PDB file of C-alpha atoms in Angstrom:
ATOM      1  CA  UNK A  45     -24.198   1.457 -37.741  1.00  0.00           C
ATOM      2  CA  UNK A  46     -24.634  -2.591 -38.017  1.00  0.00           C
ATOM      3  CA  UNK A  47     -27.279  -2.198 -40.295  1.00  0.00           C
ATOM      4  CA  UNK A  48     -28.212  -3.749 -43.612  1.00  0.00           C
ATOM      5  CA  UNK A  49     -31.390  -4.152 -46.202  1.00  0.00           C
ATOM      6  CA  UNK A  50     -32.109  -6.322 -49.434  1.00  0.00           C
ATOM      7  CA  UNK A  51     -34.125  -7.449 -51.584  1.00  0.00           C
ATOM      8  CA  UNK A  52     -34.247 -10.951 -53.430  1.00  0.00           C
ATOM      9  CA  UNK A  53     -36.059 -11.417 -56.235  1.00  0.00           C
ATOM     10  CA  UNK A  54     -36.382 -14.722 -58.416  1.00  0.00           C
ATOM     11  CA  UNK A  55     -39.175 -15.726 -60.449  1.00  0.00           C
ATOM     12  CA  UNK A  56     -40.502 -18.321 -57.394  1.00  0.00           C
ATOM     13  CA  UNK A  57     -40.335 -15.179 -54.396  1.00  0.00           C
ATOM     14  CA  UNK A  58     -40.128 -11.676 -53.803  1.00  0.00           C
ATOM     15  CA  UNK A  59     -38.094 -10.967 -50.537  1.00  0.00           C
ATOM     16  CA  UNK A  60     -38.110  -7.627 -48.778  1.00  0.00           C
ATOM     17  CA  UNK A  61     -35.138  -7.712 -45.699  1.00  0.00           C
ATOM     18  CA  UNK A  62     -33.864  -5.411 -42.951  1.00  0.00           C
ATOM     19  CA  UNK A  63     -31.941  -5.922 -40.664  1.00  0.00           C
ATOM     20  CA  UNK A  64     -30.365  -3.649 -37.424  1.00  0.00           C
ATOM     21  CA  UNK A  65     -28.023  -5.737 -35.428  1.00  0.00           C
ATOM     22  CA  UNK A  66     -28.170  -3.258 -32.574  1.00  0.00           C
ATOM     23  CA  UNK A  67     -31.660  -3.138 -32.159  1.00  0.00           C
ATOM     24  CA  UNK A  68     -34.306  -3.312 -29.571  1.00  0.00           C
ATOM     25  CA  UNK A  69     -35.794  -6.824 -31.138  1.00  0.00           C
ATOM     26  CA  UNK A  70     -38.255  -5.164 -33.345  1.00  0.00           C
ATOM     27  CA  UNK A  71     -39.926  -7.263 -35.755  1.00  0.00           C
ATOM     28  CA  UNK A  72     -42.289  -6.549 -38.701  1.00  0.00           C
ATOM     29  CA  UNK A  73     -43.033  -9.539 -40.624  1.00  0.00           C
ATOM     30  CA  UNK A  74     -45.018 -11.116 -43.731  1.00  0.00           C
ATOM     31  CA  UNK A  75     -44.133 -13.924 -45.323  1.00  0.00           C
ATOM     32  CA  UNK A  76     -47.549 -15.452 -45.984  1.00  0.00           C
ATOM     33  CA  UNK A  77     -46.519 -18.433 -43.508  1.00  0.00           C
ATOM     34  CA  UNK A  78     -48.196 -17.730 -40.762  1.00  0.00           C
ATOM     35  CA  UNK A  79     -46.019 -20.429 -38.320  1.00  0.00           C
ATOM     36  CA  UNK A  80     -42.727 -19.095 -40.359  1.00  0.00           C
ATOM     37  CA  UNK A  81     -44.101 -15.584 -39.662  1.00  0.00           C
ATOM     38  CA  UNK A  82     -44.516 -16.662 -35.451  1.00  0.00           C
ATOM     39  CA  UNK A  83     -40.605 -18.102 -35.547  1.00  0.00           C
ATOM     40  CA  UNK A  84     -38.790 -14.969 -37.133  1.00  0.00           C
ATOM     41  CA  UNK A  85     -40.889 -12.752 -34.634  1.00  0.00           C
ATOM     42  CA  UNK A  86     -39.246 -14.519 -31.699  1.00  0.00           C
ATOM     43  CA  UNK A  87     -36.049 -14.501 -33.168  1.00  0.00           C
ATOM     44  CA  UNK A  88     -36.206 -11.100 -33.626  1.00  0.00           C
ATOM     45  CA  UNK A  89     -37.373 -11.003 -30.234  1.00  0.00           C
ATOM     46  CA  UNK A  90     -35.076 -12.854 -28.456  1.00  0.00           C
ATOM     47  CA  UNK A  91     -31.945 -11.819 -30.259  1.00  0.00           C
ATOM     48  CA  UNK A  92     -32.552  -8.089 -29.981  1.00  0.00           C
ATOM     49  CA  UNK A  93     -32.276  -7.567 -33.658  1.00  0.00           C
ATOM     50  CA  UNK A  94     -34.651  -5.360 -35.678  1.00  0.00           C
ATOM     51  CA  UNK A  95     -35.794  -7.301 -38.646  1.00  0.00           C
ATOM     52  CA  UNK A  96     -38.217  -6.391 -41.256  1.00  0.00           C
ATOM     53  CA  UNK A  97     -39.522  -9.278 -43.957  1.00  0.00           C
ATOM     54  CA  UNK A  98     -42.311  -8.743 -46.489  1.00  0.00           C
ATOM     55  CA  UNK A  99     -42.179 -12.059 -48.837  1.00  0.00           C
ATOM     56  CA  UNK A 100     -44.427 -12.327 -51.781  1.00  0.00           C
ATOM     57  CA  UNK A 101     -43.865 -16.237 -53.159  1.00  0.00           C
ATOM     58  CA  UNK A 102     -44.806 -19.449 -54.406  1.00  0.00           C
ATOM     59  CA  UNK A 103     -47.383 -20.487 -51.395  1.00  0.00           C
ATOM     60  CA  UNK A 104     -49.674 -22.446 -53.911  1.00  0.00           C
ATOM     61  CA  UNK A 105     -47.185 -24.310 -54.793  1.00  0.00           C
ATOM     62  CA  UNK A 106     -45.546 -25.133 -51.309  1.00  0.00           C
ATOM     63  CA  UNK A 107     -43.876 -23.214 -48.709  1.00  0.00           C
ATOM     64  CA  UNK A 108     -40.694 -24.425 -49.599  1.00  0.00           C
ATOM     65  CA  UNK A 109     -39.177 -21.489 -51.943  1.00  0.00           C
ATOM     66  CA  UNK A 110     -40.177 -18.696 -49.656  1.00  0.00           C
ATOM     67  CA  UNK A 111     -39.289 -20.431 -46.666  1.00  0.00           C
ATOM     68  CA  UNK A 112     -35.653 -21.199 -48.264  1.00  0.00           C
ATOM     69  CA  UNK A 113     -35.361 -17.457 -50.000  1.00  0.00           C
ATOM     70  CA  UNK A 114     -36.383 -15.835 -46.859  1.00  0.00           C
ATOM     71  CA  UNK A 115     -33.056 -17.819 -45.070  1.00  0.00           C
ATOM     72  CA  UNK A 116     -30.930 -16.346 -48.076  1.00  0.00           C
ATOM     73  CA  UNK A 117     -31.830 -13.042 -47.729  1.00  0.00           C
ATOM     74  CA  UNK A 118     -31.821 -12.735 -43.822  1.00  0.00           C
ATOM     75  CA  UNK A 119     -28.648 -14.371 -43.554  1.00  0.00           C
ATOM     76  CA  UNK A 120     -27.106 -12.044 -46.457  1.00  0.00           C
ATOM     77  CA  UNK A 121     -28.339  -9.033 -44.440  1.00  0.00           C
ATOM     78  CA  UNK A 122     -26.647 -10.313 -41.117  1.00  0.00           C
ATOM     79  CA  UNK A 123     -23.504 -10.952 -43.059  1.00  0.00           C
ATOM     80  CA  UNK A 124     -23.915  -7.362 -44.944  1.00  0.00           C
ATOM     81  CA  UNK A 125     -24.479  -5.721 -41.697  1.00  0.00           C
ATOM     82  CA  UNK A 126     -21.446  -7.575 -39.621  1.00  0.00           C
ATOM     83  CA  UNK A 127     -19.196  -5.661 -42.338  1.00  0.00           C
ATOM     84  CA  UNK A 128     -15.430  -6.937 -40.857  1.00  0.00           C
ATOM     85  CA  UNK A 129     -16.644  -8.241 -37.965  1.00  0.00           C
ATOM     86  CA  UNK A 130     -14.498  -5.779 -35.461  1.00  0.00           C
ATOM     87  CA  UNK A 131     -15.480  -6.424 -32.040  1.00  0.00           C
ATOM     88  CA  UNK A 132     -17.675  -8.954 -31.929  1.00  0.00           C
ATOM     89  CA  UNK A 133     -17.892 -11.933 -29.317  1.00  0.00           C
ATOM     90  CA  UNK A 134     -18.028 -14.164 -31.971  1.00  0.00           C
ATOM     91  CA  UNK A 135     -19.002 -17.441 -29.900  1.00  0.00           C
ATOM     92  CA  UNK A 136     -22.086 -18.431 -28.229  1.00  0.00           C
ATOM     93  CA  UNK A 137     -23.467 -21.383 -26.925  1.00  0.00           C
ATOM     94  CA  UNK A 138     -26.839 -21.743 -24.989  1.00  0.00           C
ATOM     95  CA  UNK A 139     -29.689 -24.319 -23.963  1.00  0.00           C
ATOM     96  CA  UNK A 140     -33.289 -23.426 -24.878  1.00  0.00           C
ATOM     97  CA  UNK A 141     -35.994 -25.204 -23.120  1.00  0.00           C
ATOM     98  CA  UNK A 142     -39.407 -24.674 -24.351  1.00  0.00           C
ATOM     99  CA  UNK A 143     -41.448 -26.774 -22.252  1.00  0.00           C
ATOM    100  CA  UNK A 144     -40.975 -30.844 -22.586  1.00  0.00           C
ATOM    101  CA  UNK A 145     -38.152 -29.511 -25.203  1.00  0.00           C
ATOM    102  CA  UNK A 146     -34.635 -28.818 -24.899  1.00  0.00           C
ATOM    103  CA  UNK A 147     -32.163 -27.560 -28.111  1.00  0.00           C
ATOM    104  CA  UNK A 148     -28.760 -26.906 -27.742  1.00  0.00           C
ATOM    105  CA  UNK A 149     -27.435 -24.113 -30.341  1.00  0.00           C
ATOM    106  CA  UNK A 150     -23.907 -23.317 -30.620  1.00  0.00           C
ATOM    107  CA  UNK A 151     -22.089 -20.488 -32.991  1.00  0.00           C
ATOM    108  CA  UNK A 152     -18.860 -19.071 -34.627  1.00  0.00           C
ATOM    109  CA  UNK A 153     -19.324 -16.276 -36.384  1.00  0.00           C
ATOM    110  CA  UNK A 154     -16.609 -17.069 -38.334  1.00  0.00           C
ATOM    111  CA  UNK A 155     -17.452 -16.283 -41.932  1.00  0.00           C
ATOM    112  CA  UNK A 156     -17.038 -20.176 -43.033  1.00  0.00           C
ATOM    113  CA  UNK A 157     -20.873 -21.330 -43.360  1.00  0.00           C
ATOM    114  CA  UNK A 158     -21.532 -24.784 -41.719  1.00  0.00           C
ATOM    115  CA  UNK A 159     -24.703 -26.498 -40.669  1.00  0.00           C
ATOM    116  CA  UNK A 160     -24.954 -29.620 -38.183  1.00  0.00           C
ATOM    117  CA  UNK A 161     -28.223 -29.733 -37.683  1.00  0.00           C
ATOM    118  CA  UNK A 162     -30.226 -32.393 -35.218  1.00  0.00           C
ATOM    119  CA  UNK A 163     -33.461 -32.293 -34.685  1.00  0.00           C
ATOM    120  CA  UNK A 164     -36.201 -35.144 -34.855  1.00  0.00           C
ATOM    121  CA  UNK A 165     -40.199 -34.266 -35.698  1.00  0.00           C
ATOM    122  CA  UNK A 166     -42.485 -36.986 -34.888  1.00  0.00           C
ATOM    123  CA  UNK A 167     -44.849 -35.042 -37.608  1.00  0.00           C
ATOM    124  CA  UNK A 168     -44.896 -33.668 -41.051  1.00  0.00           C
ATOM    125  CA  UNK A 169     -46.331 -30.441 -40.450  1.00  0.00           C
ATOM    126  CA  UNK A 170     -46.796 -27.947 -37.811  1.00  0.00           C
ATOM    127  CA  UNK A 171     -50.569 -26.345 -38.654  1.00  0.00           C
ATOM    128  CA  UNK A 172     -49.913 -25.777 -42.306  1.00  0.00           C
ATOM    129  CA  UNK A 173     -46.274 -25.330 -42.198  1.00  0.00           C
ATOM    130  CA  UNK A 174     -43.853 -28.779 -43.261  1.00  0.00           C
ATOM    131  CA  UNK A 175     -41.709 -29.861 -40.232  1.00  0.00           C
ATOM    132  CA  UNK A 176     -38.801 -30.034 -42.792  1.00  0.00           C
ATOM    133  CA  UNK A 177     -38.743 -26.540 -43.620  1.00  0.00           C
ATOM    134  CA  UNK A 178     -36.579 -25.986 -40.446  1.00  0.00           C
ATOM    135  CA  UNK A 179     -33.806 -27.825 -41.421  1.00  0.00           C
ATOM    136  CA  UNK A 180     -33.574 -25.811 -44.492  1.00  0.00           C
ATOM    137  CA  UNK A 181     -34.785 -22.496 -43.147  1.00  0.00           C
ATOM    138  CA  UNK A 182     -31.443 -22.994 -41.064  1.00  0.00           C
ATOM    139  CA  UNK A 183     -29.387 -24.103 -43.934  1.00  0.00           C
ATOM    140  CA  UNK A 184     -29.885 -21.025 -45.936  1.00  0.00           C
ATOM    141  CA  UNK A 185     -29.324 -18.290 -43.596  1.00  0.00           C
ATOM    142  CA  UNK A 186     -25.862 -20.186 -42.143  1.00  0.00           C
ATOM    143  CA  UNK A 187     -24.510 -20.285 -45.242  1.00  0.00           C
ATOM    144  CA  UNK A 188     -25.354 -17.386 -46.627  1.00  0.00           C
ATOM    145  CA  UNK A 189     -24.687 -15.283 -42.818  1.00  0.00           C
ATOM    146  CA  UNK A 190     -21.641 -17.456 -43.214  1.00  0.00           C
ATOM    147  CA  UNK A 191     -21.605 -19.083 -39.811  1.00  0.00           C
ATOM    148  CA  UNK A 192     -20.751 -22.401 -38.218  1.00  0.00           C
ATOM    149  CA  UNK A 193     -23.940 -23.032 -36.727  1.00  0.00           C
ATOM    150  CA  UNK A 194     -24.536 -26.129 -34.360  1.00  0.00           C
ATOM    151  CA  UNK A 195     -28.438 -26.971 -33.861  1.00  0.00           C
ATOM    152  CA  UNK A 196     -29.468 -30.038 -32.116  1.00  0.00           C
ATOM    153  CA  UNK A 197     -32.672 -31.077 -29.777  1.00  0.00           C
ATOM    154  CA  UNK A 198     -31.763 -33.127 -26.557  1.00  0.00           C
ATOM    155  CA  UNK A 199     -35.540 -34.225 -26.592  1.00  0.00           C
ATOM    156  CA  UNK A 200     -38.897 -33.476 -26.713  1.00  0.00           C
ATOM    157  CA  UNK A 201     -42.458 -34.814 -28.573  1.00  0.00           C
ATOM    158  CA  UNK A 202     -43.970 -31.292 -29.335  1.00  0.00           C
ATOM    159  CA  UNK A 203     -43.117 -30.292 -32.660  1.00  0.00           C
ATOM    160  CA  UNK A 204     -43.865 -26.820 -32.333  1.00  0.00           C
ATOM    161  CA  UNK A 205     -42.091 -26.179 -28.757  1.00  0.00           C
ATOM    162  CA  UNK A 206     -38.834 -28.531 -31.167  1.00  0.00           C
ATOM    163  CA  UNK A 207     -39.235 -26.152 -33.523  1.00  0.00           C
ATOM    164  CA  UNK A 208     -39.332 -23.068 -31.166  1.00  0.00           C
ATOM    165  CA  UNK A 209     -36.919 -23.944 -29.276  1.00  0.00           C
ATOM    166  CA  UNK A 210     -34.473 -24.314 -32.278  1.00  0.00           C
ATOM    167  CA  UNK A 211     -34.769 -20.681 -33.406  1.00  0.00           C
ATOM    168  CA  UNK A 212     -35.110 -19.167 -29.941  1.00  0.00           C
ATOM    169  CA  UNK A 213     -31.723 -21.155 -28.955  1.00  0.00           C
ATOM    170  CA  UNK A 214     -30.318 -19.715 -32.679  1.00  0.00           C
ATOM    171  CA  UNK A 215     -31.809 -16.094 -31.324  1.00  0.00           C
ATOM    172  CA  UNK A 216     -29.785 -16.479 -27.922  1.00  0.00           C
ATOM    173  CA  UNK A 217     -26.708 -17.722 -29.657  1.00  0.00           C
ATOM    174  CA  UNK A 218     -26.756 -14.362 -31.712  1.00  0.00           C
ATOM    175  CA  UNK A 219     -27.485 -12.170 -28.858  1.00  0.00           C
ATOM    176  CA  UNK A 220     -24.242 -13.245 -27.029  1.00  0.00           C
ATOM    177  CA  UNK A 221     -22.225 -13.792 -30.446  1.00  0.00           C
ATOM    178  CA  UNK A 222     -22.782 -10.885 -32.115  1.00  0.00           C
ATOM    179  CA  UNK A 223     -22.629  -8.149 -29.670  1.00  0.00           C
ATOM    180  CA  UNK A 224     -19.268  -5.824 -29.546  1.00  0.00           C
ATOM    181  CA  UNK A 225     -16.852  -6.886 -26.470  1.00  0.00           C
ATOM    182  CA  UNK A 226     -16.256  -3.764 -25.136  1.00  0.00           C
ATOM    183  CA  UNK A 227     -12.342  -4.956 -24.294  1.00  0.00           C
ATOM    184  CA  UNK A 228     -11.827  -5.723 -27.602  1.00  0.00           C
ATOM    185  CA  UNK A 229     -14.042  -3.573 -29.820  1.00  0.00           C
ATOM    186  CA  UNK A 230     -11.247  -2.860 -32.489  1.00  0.00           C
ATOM    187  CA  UNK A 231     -10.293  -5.920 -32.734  1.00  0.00           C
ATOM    188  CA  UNK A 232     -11.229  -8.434 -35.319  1.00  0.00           C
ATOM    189  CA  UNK A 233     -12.147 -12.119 -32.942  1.00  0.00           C
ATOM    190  CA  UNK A 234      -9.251 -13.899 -34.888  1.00  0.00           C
ATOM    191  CA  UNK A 235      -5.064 -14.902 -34.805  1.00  0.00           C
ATOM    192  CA  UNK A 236      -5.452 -14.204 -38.580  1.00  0.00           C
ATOM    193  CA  UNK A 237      -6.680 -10.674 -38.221  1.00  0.00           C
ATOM    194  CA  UNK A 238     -10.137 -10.924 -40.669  1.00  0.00           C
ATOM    195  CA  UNK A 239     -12.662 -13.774 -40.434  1.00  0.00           C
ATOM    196  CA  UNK A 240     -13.939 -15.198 -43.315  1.00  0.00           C
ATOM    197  CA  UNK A 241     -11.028 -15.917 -45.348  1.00  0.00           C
TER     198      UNK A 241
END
């Protein structure tokens, strides 16, 4: 059972997490960030994991802490419910368009966290949400998932659809890379034998 919950608690958030990689894309989700709330909906969505979030934090100060603590924590629970990583696919790459906007994700599931990370916003905010938060939303949960993790958008002039398109494209990425090859499903995706280390 690839499944995993958590909670993080610091004296800036609250964070609730759960997590079932082999899932039907099930998402229940409160963060208090209502755009953050619309992006980890469609990842759960798209990826076919079940994830749960209730996040108490910050929000008159910024979004910034919750935003970055809800990363941790979902990327802990992904790592927490790979366990050794038997079986999986372990690569993905894919091309997301969402509308005028195209994002090219790419993944090893490798256990060695990485970020590259490309993506321009012609804006500071999406509705009340800061543009920058995506870049750092993304930097949490790779390192702390503990994945290479390739982002970059090819073009386009809608922030939302750049920002969509980033975490549908990290959604697709996980779909492929984390499902169990069923010619290799005892088998840990490395010439060393583990991942990670």
């Amino acid at each position: 059972m690839r499944k995993a919950s958590l909670r993080r608690t610091t004296k800036e958030t609250d964070v609730e997490i759960a997590v079932d990689l082999d899932g039907a894309g099930k998402a229940a989700i409160a963060t208090g960030i209502g755009f953050l709330d619309h992006m980890l909906e469609l990842l759960a969505r798209h990826s076919r994991i079940d994830v749960k979030v209730a996040a108490r934090g910050d929000l008159h100060i910024d979004h910034h802490h919750t935003t970055e603590d809800i990363g941790i924590a979902l990327g802990q629970a992904v790592k927490q419910a790979l366990g050794n990583m038997k079986g999986i696919i372990r690569y993905a790459d894919v091309h997301v368009p969402m509308d005028e906007a195209l994002t090219r994700v790419a993944i090893d599931v490798s256990g060695r966290p990485f970020l590259a990370f490309k993506a321009a916003f012609a804006r500071d905010k999406v509705g009340a949400f800061d543009t920058e938060l995506v870049e750092e939303w993304f930097r949490a949960f790779a390192t702390n998932a503990g994945i290479t993790l390739h982002v970059e958008t090819l073009y386009g002039s809608n922030d939302h659809h750049v920002a969509e398109s980033c975490f549908k494209g990290l959604a697709r990425a996980l779909r492929t890379a984390l499902a169990i090859d069923p010619q290799a499903a005892d088998e840990v995706p490395s010439t060393k034998g583990q991942l990670g280390g």
